[in-house]
Short mmCIF file of C-alpha atoms (C1' of nucleotides) in Angstrom, two decimals:
data_model
loop_
_atom_site.label_atom_id
_atom_site.label_comp_id
_atom_site.label_asym_id
_atom_site.label_seq_id
_atom_site.Cartn_x
_atom_site.Cartn_y
_atom_site.Cartn_z
CA MET A 1 -8.10 15.32 -5.05
CA LYS A 2 -6.35 16.28 -1.83
CA GLU A 3 -3.82 19.05 -2.22
CA THR A 4 -1.61 21.40 -0.33
CA ASP A 5 -2.36 25.05 -0.82
CA LYS A 6 1.29 26.02 -0.82
CA SER A 7 2.64 26.89 -4.23
CA LEU A 8 5.80 25.02 -5.14
CA ASP A 9 8.87 26.38 -6.89
CA PRO A 10 7.62 27.61 -10.31
CA GLN A 11 10.79 26.42 -12.04
CA LEU A 12 10.44 22.89 -10.69
CA TRP A 13 6.76 23.01 -11.58
CA HIS A 14 7.54 24.00 -15.18
CA ALA A 15 10.26 21.38 -15.46
CA CYS A 16 7.77 18.72 -14.38
CA ALA A 17 4.98 20.01 -16.58
CA GLY A 18 7.22 20.05 -19.63
CA GLY A 19 8.06 22.62 -22.24
CA MET A 20 4.66 22.42 -23.93
CA VAL A 21 2.92 23.86 -20.91
CA GLN A 22 2.67 27.64 -20.61
CA MET A 23 0.81 29.51 -17.90
CA PRO A 24 -0.61 33.01 -18.32
CA PRO A 25 0.99 35.57 -16.02
CA VAL A 26 -0.98 37.32 -13.29
CA ASN A 27 -2.93 40.33 -14.56
CA SER A 28 -2.97 39.01 -18.13
CA LYS A 29 -6.31 38.50 -19.86
CA VAL A 30 -7.54 35.07 -20.87
CA PHE A 31 -10.71 33.51 -22.19
CA TYR A 32 -12.51 31.09 -19.91
CA PHE A 33 -14.40 28.31 -21.70
CA PRO A 34 -17.02 26.90 -19.29
CA GLN A 35 -17.92 24.02 -21.57
CA GLY A 36 -14.31 22.96 -21.97
CA HIS A 37 -13.76 23.26 -18.23
CA ALA A 38 -16.73 21.03 -17.48
CA GLU A 39 -15.64 18.44 -20.02
CA HIS A 40 -12.05 18.21 -18.84
CA ALA A 41 -12.47 18.53 -15.09
CA GLN A 42 -12.24 15.29 -13.09
CA SER A 43 -14.94 16.41 -10.68
CA ASN A 44 -18.19 18.05 -11.57
CA VAL A 45 -18.06 21.76 -12.16
CA ASP A 46 -20.65 23.76 -10.30
CA PHE A 47 -21.97 26.63 -12.34
CA GLY A 48 -24.42 27.51 -9.60
CA ALA A 49 -28.14 27.67 -10.10
CA ALA A 50 -27.67 29.73 -13.21
CA ARG A 51 -30.94 30.02 -15.06
CA ILE A 52 -29.48 32.23 -17.71
CA PRO A 53 -27.63 30.48 -20.53
CA ILE A 54 -23.91 30.18 -19.98
CA PRO A 55 -21.90 32.01 -22.65
CA PRO A 56 -19.38 29.89 -24.61
CA LEU A 57 -16.46 32.05 -23.57
CA ILE A 58 -15.85 34.70 -20.96
CA LEU A 59 -13.01 37.20 -21.00
CA CYS A 60 -11.26 37.18 -17.64
CA CYS A 61 -8.33 38.69 -15.85
CA VAL A 62 -5.90 36.26 -14.18
CA ALA A 63 -6.02 37.29 -10.54
CA ALA A 64 -3.83 34.54 -9.09
CA VAL A 65 -1.89 31.43 -10.16
CA LYS A 66 -0.99 28.62 -7.79
CA PHE A 67 1.52 25.94 -8.80
CA LEU A 68 0.49 22.74 -7.07
CA ALA A 69 1.32 19.04 -7.03
CA ASP A 70 -0.86 16.10 -6.11
CA PRO A 71 0.39 14.81 -2.76
CA GLU A 72 -0.15 11.20 -3.80
CA THR A 73 1.07 11.05 -7.38
CA ASP A 74 3.35 14.13 -7.47
CA GLU A 75 1.60 15.14 -10.68
CA VAL A 76 1.66 18.89 -11.11
CA PHE A 77 -1.33 21.08 -11.84
CA ALA A 78 -2.24 24.72 -11.40
CA ARG A 79 -5.16 26.59 -9.93
CA LEU A 80 -6.08 29.93 -11.50
CA ARG A 81 -8.30 32.59 -10.03
CA LEU A 82 -10.16 34.34 -12.86
CA VAL A 83 -12.10 37.59 -12.54
CA PRO A 84 -14.61 38.06 -15.36
CA LEU A 85 -14.39 41.33 -17.27
CA ARG A 86 -17.32 43.24 -18.71
CA ASN A 87 -17.72 42.83 -22.41
CA SER A 88 -16.97 46.52 -22.88
CA GLU A 89 -13.44 45.73 -21.78
CA LEU A 90 -13.14 43.15 -24.51
CA ASP A 91 -10.05 44.20 -26.32
CA TYR A 92 -8.28 41.77 -28.57
CA GLU A 93 -5.07 43.75 -28.63
CA ASP A 94 -2.57 43.27 -25.89
CA SER A 95 -4.79 40.68 -24.27
CA ASP A 96 -1.97 38.41 -23.17
CA ALA A 97 0.95 40.27 -21.66
CA ASN A 98 3.12 37.57 -23.24
CA GLY A 99 4.67 36.98 -19.86
CA GLU A 100 8.06 35.58 -19.00
CA ALA A 101 8.13 38.72 -16.91
CA GLU A 102 8.71 36.85 -13.67
CA GLY A 103 12.53 36.71 -13.70
CA SER A 104 12.65 33.45 -15.60
CA GLU A 105 15.94 32.67 -17.23
CA LYS A 106 15.69 28.88 -17.66
CA PRO A 107 17.38 27.01 -14.82
CA ALA A 108 19.46 23.93 -15.57
CA SER A 109 17.11 20.98 -15.79
CA PHE A 110 17.03 17.59 -17.46
CA ALA A 111 14.27 15.10 -18.15
CA LYS A 112 14.64 11.44 -19.10
CA THR A 113 12.02 8.83 -19.90
CA LEU A 114 12.65 5.70 -17.84
CA THR A 115 13.76 2.66 -19.80
CA GLN A 116 12.82 -0.89 -18.84
CA SER A 117 16.23 -1.24 -17.24
CA ASP A 118 15.77 1.95 -15.27
CA ALA A 119 12.39 0.86 -13.93
CA ASN A 120 13.24 -2.82 -13.39
CA ASN A 121 13.36 -3.87 -9.81
CA GLY A 122 16.89 -4.50 -8.70
CA GLY A 123 18.41 -2.27 -11.32
CA GLY A 124 19.86 1.19 -11.19
CA PHE A 125 19.37 4.30 -13.27
CA SER A 126 21.55 5.13 -16.27
CA VAL A 127 22.29 8.83 -15.93
CA PRO A 128 22.80 10.53 -19.29
CA ARG A 129 26.19 12.21 -19.33
CA TYR A 130 24.71 15.66 -19.89
CA CYS A 131 22.59 15.37 -16.76
CA ALA A 132 25.46 14.11 -14.62
CA GLU A 133 27.84 16.79 -15.78
CA THR A 134 25.58 19.83 -15.79
CA ILE A 135 22.90 19.14 -13.16
CA PHE A 136 24.49 16.93 -10.53
CA PRO A 137 27.20 18.14 -8.17
CA ARG A 138 30.64 17.66 -9.70
CA LEU A 139 32.17 14.23 -9.06
CA ASP A 140 35.70 13.84 -7.76
CA TYR A 141 37.12 12.03 -10.78
CA SER A 142 40.43 11.42 -9.02
CA ALA A 143 38.75 8.79 -6.81
CA GLU A 144 38.57 5.20 -8.00
CA PRO A 145 35.80 4.78 -8.70
CA PRO A 146 34.38 8.31 -8.62
CA VAL A 147 31.34 8.17 -6.34
CA GLN A 148 29.19 10.54 -4.30
CA THR A 149 25.83 10.78 -2.58
CA VAL A 150 23.36 12.93 -4.49
CA ILE A 151 20.66 14.59 -2.42
CA ALA A 152 17.51 15.85 -4.13
CA LYS A 153 14.22 17.32 -2.94
CA ASP A 154 10.93 16.35 -4.54
CA VAL A 155 7.94 18.63 -5.12
CA HIS A 156 6.86 18.21 -1.51
CA GLY A 157 10.28 19.15 -0.20
CA GLU A 158 10.96 15.56 0.81
CA VAL A 159 14.64 14.60 0.61
CA TRP A 160 15.90 11.64 -1.42
CA LYS A 161 19.43 10.26 -1.43
CA PHE A 162 21.04 8.43 -4.33
CA ARG A 163 24.46 6.85 -4.71
CA HIS A 164 25.95 8.33 -7.87
CA ILE A 165 28.84 6.35 -9.31
CA TYR A 166 30.90 6.62 -12.49
CA ARG A 167 32.09 3.16 -13.47
CA GLY A 168 32.04 0.31 -16.00
CA THR A 169 33.73 -0.06 -19.32
CA PRO A 170 33.08 2.12 -21.05
CA ARG A 171 32.58 4.52 -18.17
CA ARG A 172 29.06 5.73 -17.52
CA HIS A 173 27.13 7.52 -14.78
CA LEU A 174 24.71 5.48 -12.69
CA LEU A 175 22.41 5.93 -9.71
CA THR A 176 22.47 2.77 -7.59
CA THR A 177 21.63 2.65 -3.88
CA GLY A 178 18.46 4.58 -3.16
CA TRP A 179 17.17 4.43 -6.70
CA SER A 180 14.94 1.36 -6.47
CA SER A 181 13.38 2.67 -3.27
CA PHE A 182 12.51 5.86 -5.12
CA VAL A 183 11.01 3.89 -8.02
CA ASN A 184 8.91 1.77 -5.70
CA GLN A 185 7.63 4.55 -3.46
CA LYS A 186 6.80 6.80 -6.41
CA LYS A 187 5.34 3.79 -8.26
CA LEU A 188 7.29 4.59 -11.41
CA VAL A 189 7.15 2.36 -14.45
CA ALA A 190 9.00 2.29 -17.76
CA GLY A 191 7.74 5.18 -19.84
CA ASP A 192 7.37 7.59 -16.94
CA SER A 193 9.85 10.44 -16.88
CA ILE A 194 12.12 11.82 -14.21
CA VAL A 195 13.18 15.44 -14.00
CA PHE A 196 16.33 16.76 -12.34
CA LEU A 197 16.67 20.47 -11.80
CA ARG A 198 19.23 22.69 -10.13
CA ALA A 199 17.31 25.46 -8.43
CA GLU A 200 18.63 29.00 -8.25
CA ASN A 201 19.65 28.53 -4.64
CA GLY A 202 21.80 25.57 -5.72
CA ASP A 203 19.48 22.86 -4.37
CA LEU A 204 19.00 19.81 -6.52
CA CYS A 205 15.35 18.96 -7.13
CA VAL A 206 13.69 15.85 -8.54
CA GLY A 207 10.25 15.61 -10.11
CA ILE A 208 8.33 13.07 -12.10
CA ARG A 209 6.07 13.13 -15.10
CA ARG A 210 3.89 10.08 -15.56
CA ALA A 211 3.23 8.54 -18.94
CA LYS A 212 -0.29 8.96 -20.29
CA ARG A 213 -2.25 5.93 -19.23
CA GLY A 214 -4.01 3.99 -21.96
CA MET M 1 -16.44 3.86 6.08
CA LYS M 2 -16.95 2.08 2.81
CA GLU M 3 -18.91 -1.11 3.02
CA THR M 4 -20.60 -3.76 1.01
CA ASP M 5 -24.32 -4.05 1.49
CA LYS M 6 -24.28 -7.79 1.28
CA SER M 7 -24.74 -9.56 4.61
CA LEU M 8 -22.09 -12.15 5.32
CA ASP M 9 -22.57 -15.57 6.89
CA PRO M 10 -24.06 -14.91 10.35
CA GLN M 11 -22.08 -17.74 11.90
CA LEU M 12 -18.77 -16.38 10.61
CA TRP M 13 -19.86 -12.94 11.73
CA HIS M 14 -20.59 -14.16 15.26
CA ALA M 15 -17.33 -16.09 15.40
CA CYS M 16 -15.43 -12.92 14.51
CA ALA M 17 -17.43 -10.72 16.85
CA GLY M 18 -16.85 -13.06 19.77
CA GLY M 19 -19.08 -14.69 22.30
CA MET M 20 -19.79 -11.48 24.20
CA VAL M 21 -21.67 -10.02 21.26
CA GLN M 22 -25.37 -10.76 20.94
CA MET M 23 -27.68 -9.32 18.33
CA PRO M 24 -31.43 -8.93 18.79
CA PRO M 25 -33.48 -11.02 16.36
CA VAL M 26 -35.67 -9.43 13.73
CA ASN M 27 -39.11 -8.45 15.09
CA SER M 28 -37.86 -8.27 18.65
CA LYS M 29 -38.27 -5.05 20.60
CA VAL M 30 -35.31 -3.01 21.72
CA PHE M 31 -34.66 0.38 23.27
CA TYR M 32 -32.84 2.91 21.13
CA PHE M 33 -30.65 5.37 23.07
CA PRO M 34 -30.04 8.40 20.83
CA GLN M 35 -27.49 9.93 23.19
CA GLY M 36 -25.48 6.73 23.40
CA HIS M 37 -25.63 6.34 19.64
CA ALA M 38 -24.30 9.85 19.07
CA GLU M 39 -21.50 9.35 21.57
CA HIS M 40 -20.30 6.04 20.19
CA ALA M 41 -20.74 6.58 16.46
CA GLN M 42 -17.57 7.36 14.51
CA SER M 43 -19.38 9.80 12.25
CA ASN M 44 -21.86 12.43 13.31
CA VAL M 45 -25.37 11.25 13.83
CA ASP M 46 -28.02 13.31 12.11
CA PHE M 47 -31.14 13.65 14.18
CA GLY M 48 -32.67 15.91 11.58
CA ALA M 49 -33.88 19.41 12.26
CA ALA M 50 -35.74 18.20 15.31
CA ARG M 51 -36.92 21.15 17.33
CA ILE M 52 -38.61 18.99 19.90
CA PRO M 53 -36.41 17.56 22.65
CA ILE M 54 -35.09 14.07 21.91
CA PRO M 55 -36.30 11.49 24.42
CA PRO M 56 -33.55 9.54 26.25
CA LEU M 57 -34.82 6.19 25.01
CA ILE M 58 -37.21 5.06 22.33
CA LEU M 59 -38.85 1.67 22.16
CA CYS M 60 -38.33 0.20 18.69
CA CYS M 61 -39.00 -2.91 16.69
CA VAL M 62 -36.01 -4.47 14.94
CA ALA M 63 -37.04 -4.42 11.29
CA ALA M 64 -33.81 -5.67 9.76
CA VAL M 65 -30.31 -6.78 10.74
CA LYS M 66 -27.35 -6.75 8.37
CA PHE M 67 -24.12 -8.52 9.25
CA LEU M 68 -21.30 -6.55 7.62
CA ALA M 69 -17.51 -6.37 7.57
CA ASP M 70 -15.27 -3.41 6.83
CA PRO M 71 -13.72 -4.06 3.41
CA GLU M 72 -10.38 -2.64 4.53
CA THR M 73 -9.89 -3.99 8.02
CA ASP M 74 -12.23 -7.02 7.95
CA GLU M 75 -13.66 -5.82 11.24
CA VAL M 76 -17.27 -6.90 11.61
CA PHE M 77 -20.17 -4.65 12.49
CA ALA M 78 -23.92 -4.72 12.08
CA ARG M 79 -26.52 -2.31 10.77
CA LEU M 80 -29.97 -2.43 12.33
CA ARG M 81 -33.14 -0.91 10.99
CA LEU M 82 -35.32 0.21 13.89
CA VAL M 83 -38.96 1.21 13.64
CA PRO M 84 -40.11 3.32 16.60
CA LEU M 85 -43.22 2.09 18.43
CA ARG M 86 -45.82 4.28 20.01
CA ASN M 87 -45.54 4.53 23.77
CA SER M 88 -48.87 2.79 24.13
CA GLU M 89 -47.15 -0.31 22.81
CA LEU M 90 -44.57 -0.10 25.58
CA ASP M 91 -44.75 -3.46 27.20
CA TYR M 92 -41.93 -4.64 29.38
CA GLU M 93 -42.95 -8.26 29.22
CA ASP M 94 -41.82 -10.34 26.34
CA SER M 95 -39.97 -7.40 24.85
CA ASP M 96 -36.98 -9.41 23.63
CA ALA M 97 -37.96 -12.62 21.95
CA ASN M 98 -34.71 -14.04 23.40
CA GLY M 99 -33.77 -15.14 19.93
CA GLU M 100 -31.48 -17.93 18.83
CA ALA M 101 -34.50 -18.75 16.74
CA GLU M 102 -32.61 -18.64 13.47
CA GLY M 103 -31.49 -22.28 13.35
CA SER M 104 -28.29 -21.63 15.22
CA GLU M 105 -26.65 -24.66 16.73
CA LYS M 106 -23.08 -23.45 17.20
CA PRO M 107 -20.84 -24.39 14.29
CA ALA M 108 -17.31 -25.63 14.93
CA SER M 109 -15.09 -22.60 15.32
CA PHE M 110 -11.85 -21.71 17.02
CA ALA M 111 -10.17 -18.43 17.90
CA LYS M 112 -6.55 -17.88 18.87
CA THR M 113 -4.73 -14.71 19.85
CA LEU M 114 -1.56 -14.36 17.80
CA THR M 115 1.68 -14.75 19.72
CA GLN M 116 4.84 -12.82 18.84
CA SER M 117 6.08 -15.92 17.05
CA ASP M 118 2.86 -16.20 15.06
CA ALA M 119 3.00 -12.57 13.96
CA ASN M 120 6.77 -12.38 13.40
CA ASN M 121 7.74 -11.98 9.82
CA GLY M 122 9.30 -15.14 8.49
CA GLY M 123 7.61 -17.35 11.00
CA GLY M 124 4.68 -19.69 10.76
CA PHE M 125 1.57 -20.19 12.82
CA SER M 126 1.37 -22.67 15.68
CA VAL M 127 -2.00 -24.36 15.27
CA PRO M 128 -3.47 -25.50 18.58
CA ARG M 129 -4.19 -29.20 18.40
CA TYR M 130 -7.91 -28.73 19.02
CA CYS M 131 -8.21 -26.42 16.03
CA ALA M 132 -6.24 -28.72 13.74
CA GLU M 133 -8.20 -31.80 14.72
CA THR M 134 -11.72 -30.43 14.82
CA ILE M 135 -11.78 -27.51 12.37
CA PHE M 136 -9.25 -28.28 9.67
CA PRO M 137 -9.71 -31.09 7.14
CA ARG M 138 -8.31 -34.34 8.48
CA LEU M 139 -4.60 -34.86 7.76
CA ASP M 140 -3.27 -38.06 6.25
CA TYR M 141 -1.14 -39.14 9.20
CA SER M 142 0.33 -42.02 7.23
CA ALA M 143 2.41 -39.62 5.16
CA GLU M 144 5.82 -38.53 6.40
CA PRO M 145 5.49 -35.80 7.29
CA PRO M 146 1.70 -35.40 7.26
CA VAL M 147 1.01 -32.30 5.16
CA GLN M 148 -1.87 -30.74 3.24
CA THR M 149 -3.02 -27.46 1.73
CA VAL M 150 -5.74 -25.79 3.75
CA ILE M 151 -8.08 -23.50 1.84
CA ALA M 152 -10.11 -20.90 3.71
CA LYS M 153 -12.42 -18.06 2.72
CA ASP M 154 -12.34 -14.73 4.53
CA VAL M 155 -15.34 -12.51 5.26
CA HIS M 156 -15.27 -11.13 1.73
CA GLY M 157 -15.24 -14.61 0.18
CA GLU M 158 -11.61 -14.22 -0.82
CA VAL M 159 -9.70 -17.51 -0.83
CA TRP M 160 -6.50 -18.05 1.15
CA LYS M 161 -4.23 -21.11 0.96
CA PHE M 162 -2.03 -22.34 3.78
CA ARG M 163 0.42 -25.22 3.97
CA HIS M 164 -0.58 -27.25 7.02
CA ILE M 165 2.11 -29.58 8.29
CA TYR M 166 2.42 -31.85 11.34
CA ARG M 167 6.08 -32.11 12.28
CA GLY M 168 8.81 -31.46 14.84
CA THR M 169 9.68 -33.19 18.05
CA PRO M 170 7.41 -33.26 19.78
CA ARG M 171 4.93 -33.22 16.93
CA ARG M 172 2.82 -30.12 16.47
CA HIS M 173 0.55 -28.58 13.84
CA LEU M 174 1.87 -25.57 11.92
CA LEU M 175 0.78 -23.31 9.09
CA THR M 176 3.83 -22.39 7.01
CA THR M 177 3.70 -21.34 3.35
CA GLY M 178 1.00 -18.75 2.81
CA TRP M 179 0.81 -17.68 6.42
CA SER M 180 3.19 -14.70 6.34
CA SER M 181 1.48 -13.36 3.23
CA PHE M 182 -1.82 -13.49 5.10
CA VAL M 183 -0.31 -11.71 8.11
CA ASN M 184 1.15 -8.97 5.94
CA GLN M 185 -1.89 -8.36 3.76
CA LYS M 186 -4.26 -8.33 6.74
CA LYS M 187 -1.73 -6.24 8.69
CA LEU M 188 -1.97 -8.52 11.71
CA VAL M 189 0.17 -7.97 14.77
CA ALA M 190 0.75 -9.93 17.97
CA GLY M 191 -2.34 -9.62 20.12
CA ASP M 192 -4.78 -9.71 17.22
CA SER M 193 -6.86 -12.87 16.96
CA ILE M 194 -7.60 -15.26 14.15
CA VAL M 195 -10.81 -17.24 13.83
CA PHE M 196 -11.25 -20.50 11.97
CA LEU M 197 -14.74 -21.79 11.37
CA ARG M 198 -16.20 -24.75 9.53
CA ALA M 199 -19.40 -23.53 7.91
CA GLU M 200 -22.47 -25.73 7.63
CA ASN M 201 -21.76 -26.35 3.96
CA GLY M 202 -18.34 -27.69 4.96
CA ASP M 203 -16.34 -24.67 3.77
CA LEU M 204 -13.51 -23.54 5.97
CA CYS M 205 -13.66 -19.83 6.81
CA VAL M 206 -11.11 -17.50 8.35
CA GLY M 207 -11.79 -14.23 10.12
CA ILE M 208 -9.84 -11.83 12.26
CA ARG M 209 -10.49 -9.84 15.40
CA ARG M 210 -8.14 -6.95 16.02
CA ALA M 211 -6.80 -6.11 19.45
CA LYS M 212 -8.12 -2.94 21.01
CA ARG M 213 -5.71 -0.17 20.10
CA GLY M 214 -4.19 1.58 23.14
"C1'" DT Z 1 27.04 7.08 -25.20
"C1'" DT Z 2 23.83 4.05 -22.92
"C1'" DG Z 3 20.24 -0.04 -22.84
"C1'" DT Z 4 20.18 -4.79 -21.67
"C1'" DC Z 5 22.05 -8.92 -20.00
"C1'" DG Z 6 24.17 -12.66 -17.03
"C1'" DG Z 7 27.12 -13.26 -13.09
"C1'" DC Z 8 27.64 -12.99 -8.46
"C1'" DC Z 9 27.48 -11.73 -3.69
"C1'" DG Z 10 25.12 -10.62 0.44
"C1'" DA Z 11 20.66 -9.92 2.89
"C1'" DT Z 12 16.47 -11.55 3.89
"C1'" DC Z 13 12.78 -14.96 4.04
"C1'" DG Z 14 10.99 -18.67 5.82
"C1'" DC Z 15 11.20 -23.84 7.06
"C1'" DC Z 16 13.22 -26.76 10.44
"C1'" DG Z 17 14.02 -29.29 15.04
"C1'" DA Z 18 15.73 -28.28 19.80
"C1'" DC Z 19 14.36 -27.04 24.02
"C1'" DA Z 20 11.78 -25.42 27.80
"C1'" DA Z 21 7.73 -23.44 29.93
"C1'" DT J 1 1.04 -28.98 24.30
"C1'" DT J 2 3.07 -24.97 22.21
"C1'" DG J 3 6.04 -20.46 22.40
"C1'" DT J 4 10.59 -19.03 21.26
"C1'" DC J 5 15.05 -19.63 19.50
"C1'" DG J 6 19.21 -20.48 16.44
"C1'" DG J 7 20.50 -22.80 12.29
"C1'" DC J 8 20.53 -22.99 7.57
"C1'" DG J 9 19.14 -23.45 2.78
"C1'" DA J 10 16.62 -21.09 -0.95
"C1'" DT J 11 15.29 -17.02 -2.89
"C1'" DC J 12 15.69 -12.29 -4.08
"C1'" DG J 13 17.60 -7.64 -4.37
"C1'" DG J 14 20.80 -5.16 -6.28
"C1'" DC J 15 25.79 -4.01 -7.82
"C1'" DC J 16 28.99 -5.20 -11.32
"C1'" DG J 17 31.35 -5.31 -16.12
"C1'" DA J 18 30.54 -7.19 -20.85
"C1'" DC J 19 28.73 -6.22 -24.97
"C1'" DA J 20 26.21 -4.22 -28.62
"C1'" DA J 21 23.10 -0.84 -30.57
#
DNA sequence: TTGTCGGCCGATCGCCGACAA
DNA sequence: TTGTCGGCGATCGGCCGACAA
């Protein structure tokens, strides 16, 4: 798996990973399970030429956390640096600092699973009202129809433009021009999810979360 | 470079490689130039942990020849197995058996460099009369217009279908439906060449030869 | 509120003969 | 004989409101 070594915005990363995913903060203590690592890793895990038996779990200190995204699929993952602790330091109390320390009031974000109509070639994207009103830049509703160009950066910092229009009877928010190009280049299908997030600096970001295959 | 280990039809291989390319027959003697090999190979050549100086040329016997094609680009190449001979066997006479031993009367083949019109999207392929009359299956000229579906296998054995029509004033042979798909999937551009060949078993084959890149 | 559908319009694809090199 | 061009008809992409869940 090719990857960039530059961590991406942790808030965008978390929005893409979903609410179920929590990462231990730096300097917290965690257990490392070698067997589980080997079973879940895509590539083989090299435990070196260890001739001593590998213990089932090893208490470690989290030395570093990198938030990364696959450059091909945009799927997010993290790389942790773990420093093993001596068993004498094993201390079940206070082992996880129970983080959220890193200035993390939740930023405004919204995720939607793509419908067949969203993913269909030649179609647009039905923007749920909540997303359009709280995440997107405010539309000028005095125009007829209200329309704007929405600019969003993906996990690689690449810029995408979408025509955002509020039309139809009853009125609804839609992304039209630019949407199908995004779907094709990201190879999105119905069931995948899209994430919109307004970063703290005001930038709009877009991420994706792919459906579990088979 | 990924590759299949299965040799392809030597006649198709030679047609794609072009008339300037000659391969030594199996059991003939050739000189191997390590320096030239290292300079021309795409990947690094491993001469092992040789601590003795490498001689500039080594007389070898050709033990095997494999005719191969890159699975991505269709470009043909060969892999030779060379067995070094002792210097005492060095014998300048009769060193190359001057091959063509392998039952090789030239099969009917034709190569054409693609014009801008051939490679243009939305266009067809102007078939030179000689190719249409001697390589392609015979058209039924009593039909109006004379038209048929030409089926050809590429170096991987994949089947391609082309609509072959004889029309216009003055009359000329053209490939229409199926052609632009072939151009796009093979990523052909003006200046590349296409090769048609009628194999000994009667099958029509198609190969490509890419222009030298700047 | 929003997922899906058919209508429709414009862009592009690709087949055609004209013409000339 | 065949390379290039403009014309044009068919197909497709994609924007639209209607309608119903």
